[in-house]
Amino acid sequence: SGKQADIDATKLQIKMLQSCLDNYYLHMKFYPTTEQGLQALVETPTSGPLPANWKAGGYLERLPNDPWGSPYQYLNPGLRGEIDVFSLGADGAAGGEGNDADIGSWEL
């Protein structure tokens, strides 16, 4: 079904974002802050801690939106892991059931 395809695509994108964050971590020895967000993968953060070893060209060309058109969410520290990368699902709101359920890095 289309819904399952959206969920599968979301999980793939979260895995990709997690991989980019791990690459960032390898260079910096820390993950971006919640305030710096996933944008730190695309542009050099301007708020501290400033990444001295930020890779020219970044870690990702552009940030994807989830299949429902919303930006991916990011927390550091995470509520369920060291860092959390997640989609709020079809309803764009926290929680929810089925197609509206949050999909996060903690499930992968």
Tab-separated table of C-alpha atoms in Angstrom:
chain	number	residue	atom	x	y	z
A	1	SER	CA	0.000	0.000	0.000
A	2	GLY	CA	1.008	3.624	-0.376
A	3	LYS	CA	1.023	4.062	3.371
A	4	GLN	CA	3.526	1.259	3.877
A	5	ALA	CA	5.677	2.673	1.059
A	6	ASP	CA	5.706	6.065	2.842
A	7	ILE	CA	6.704	4.413	6.117
A	8	ASP	CA	9.458	2.418	4.395
A	9	ALA	CA	10.754	5.563	2.641
A	10	THR	CA	10.759	7.404	5.970
A	11	LYS	CA	12.811	4.666	7.616
A	12	LEU	CA	15.311	4.739	4.747
A	13	GLN	CA	15.699	8.513	5.002
A	14	ILE	CA	16.127	8.334	8.782
A	15	LYS	CA	18.862	5.699	8.308
A	16	MET	CA	20.555	7.988	5.788
A	17	LEU	CA	20.323	11.002	8.149
A	18	GLN	CA	21.666	8.886	11.029
A	19	SER	CA	24.583	7.818	8.830
A	20	CYS	CA	25.338	11.479	7.976
A	21	LEU	CA	25.152	12.374	11.685
A	22	ASP	CA	27.557	9.531	12.510
A	23	ASN	CA	29.943	10.851	9.836
A	24	TYR	CA	29.665	14.337	11.416
A	25	TYR	CA	30.386	12.766	14.807
A	26	LEU	CA	33.504	11.035	13.452
A	27	HIS	CA	34.903	14.422	12.378
A	28	MET	CA	33.786	16.515	15.367
A	29	LYS	CA	33.674	14.017	18.245
A	30	PHE	CA	30.172	15.352	19.021
A	31	TYR	CA	26.765	15.437	17.364
A	32	PRO	CA	25.083	18.741	16.419
A	33	THR	CA	23.060	20.306	19.208
A	34	THR	CA	19.263	20.313	19.036
A	35	GLU	CA	19.491	24.052	18.229
A	36	GLN	CA	21.931	23.464	15.357
A	37	GLY	CA	19.663	20.686	14.170
A	38	LEU	CA	19.952	18.625	11.024
A	39	GLN	CA	20.816	21.850	9.175
A	40	ALA	CA	24.345	21.320	10.579
A	41	LEU	CA	24.717	18.540	8.012
A	42	VAL	CA	24.134	21.006	5.159
A	43	GLU	CA	25.596	24.299	6.408
A	44	THR	CA	28.342	25.112	8.887
A	45	PRO	CA	26.664	25.836	12.231
A	46	THR	CA	26.991	29.435	13.404
A	47	SER	CA	26.073	28.745	17.045
A	48	GLY	CA	28.296	26.841	19.448
A	49	PRO	CA	29.853	24.457	19.786
A	50	LEU	CA	31.385	25.455	16.472
A	51	PRO	CA	32.628	22.478	14.470
A	52	ALA	CA	36.313	23.067	13.760
A	53	ASN	CA	36.593	20.144	11.353
A	54	TRP	CA	33.368	20.727	9.412
A	55	LYS	CA	33.780	18.994	6.067
A	56	ALA	CA	33.864	21.268	3.013
A	57	GLY	CA	30.700	20.620	1.052
A	58	GLY	CA	28.947	19.335	4.148
A	59	TYR	CA	27.602	15.920	5.009
A	60	LEU	CA	24.436	16.141	2.928
A	61	GLU	CA	23.526	18.184	-0.155
A	62	ARG	CA	20.089	19.127	1.137
A	63	LEU	CA	17.727	18.059	3.886
A	64	PRO	CA	14.875	15.868	2.729
A	65	ASN	CA	11.341	16.297	3.997
A	66	ASP	CA	9.432	13.222	5.060
A	67	PRO	CA	6.923	11.697	2.599
A	68	TRP	CA	4.205	13.922	4.100
A	69	GLY	CA	6.157	17.108	3.367
A	70	SER	CA	7.330	17.855	6.917
A	71	PRO	CA	10.918	18.353	8.042
A	72	TYR	CA	12.570	15.576	10.012
A	73	GLN	CA	12.878	16.253	13.737
A	74	TYR	CA	16.132	16.005	15.685
A	75	LEU	CA	16.942	15.943	19.397
A	76	ASN	CA	20.323	15.900	21.142
A	77	PRO	CA	20.241	14.480	23.718
A	78	GLY	CA	17.518	12.208	22.465
A	79	LEU	CA	14.615	11.010	24.545
A	80	ARG	CA	15.068	7.423	23.352
A	81	GLY	CA	18.700	7.259	22.263
A	82	GLU	CA	21.883	9.335	22.353
A	83	ILE	CA	20.301	11.334	19.537
A	84	ASP	CA	16.832	10.984	18.022
A	85	VAL	CA	15.970	11.536	14.355
A	86	PHE	CA	12.286	11.149	13.628
A	87	SER	CA	9.233	11.942	11.535
A	88	LEU	CA	5.942	12.903	13.124
A	89	GLY	CA	4.117	10.703	10.579
A	90	ALA	CA	1.186	11.559	8.345
A	91	ASP	CA	-0.537	13.852	10.871
A	92	GLY	CA	2.574	15.965	11.558
A	93	ALA	CA	1.887	15.764	15.307
A	94	ALA	CA	3.688	13.882	18.073
A	95	GLY	CA	2.403	10.411	18.905
A	96	GLY	CA	-0.435	8.864	16.920
A	97	GLU	CA	-1.374	5.433	15.667
A	98	GLY	CA	-0.839	3.626	12.379
A	99	ASN	CA	0.013	6.012	9.525
A	100	ASP	CA	0.013	8.934	11.986
A	101	ALA	CA	2.529	7.287	14.321
A	102	ASP	CA	5.962	8.813	14.814
A	103	ILE	CA	8.769	6.961	13.044
A	104	GLY	CA	12.175	7.293	14.649
A	105	SER	CA	15.797	6.225	14.692
A	106	TRP	CA	15.113	4.264	17.886
A	107	GLU	CA	13.037	1.756	15.846
A	108	LEU	CA	15.620	0.997	13.183
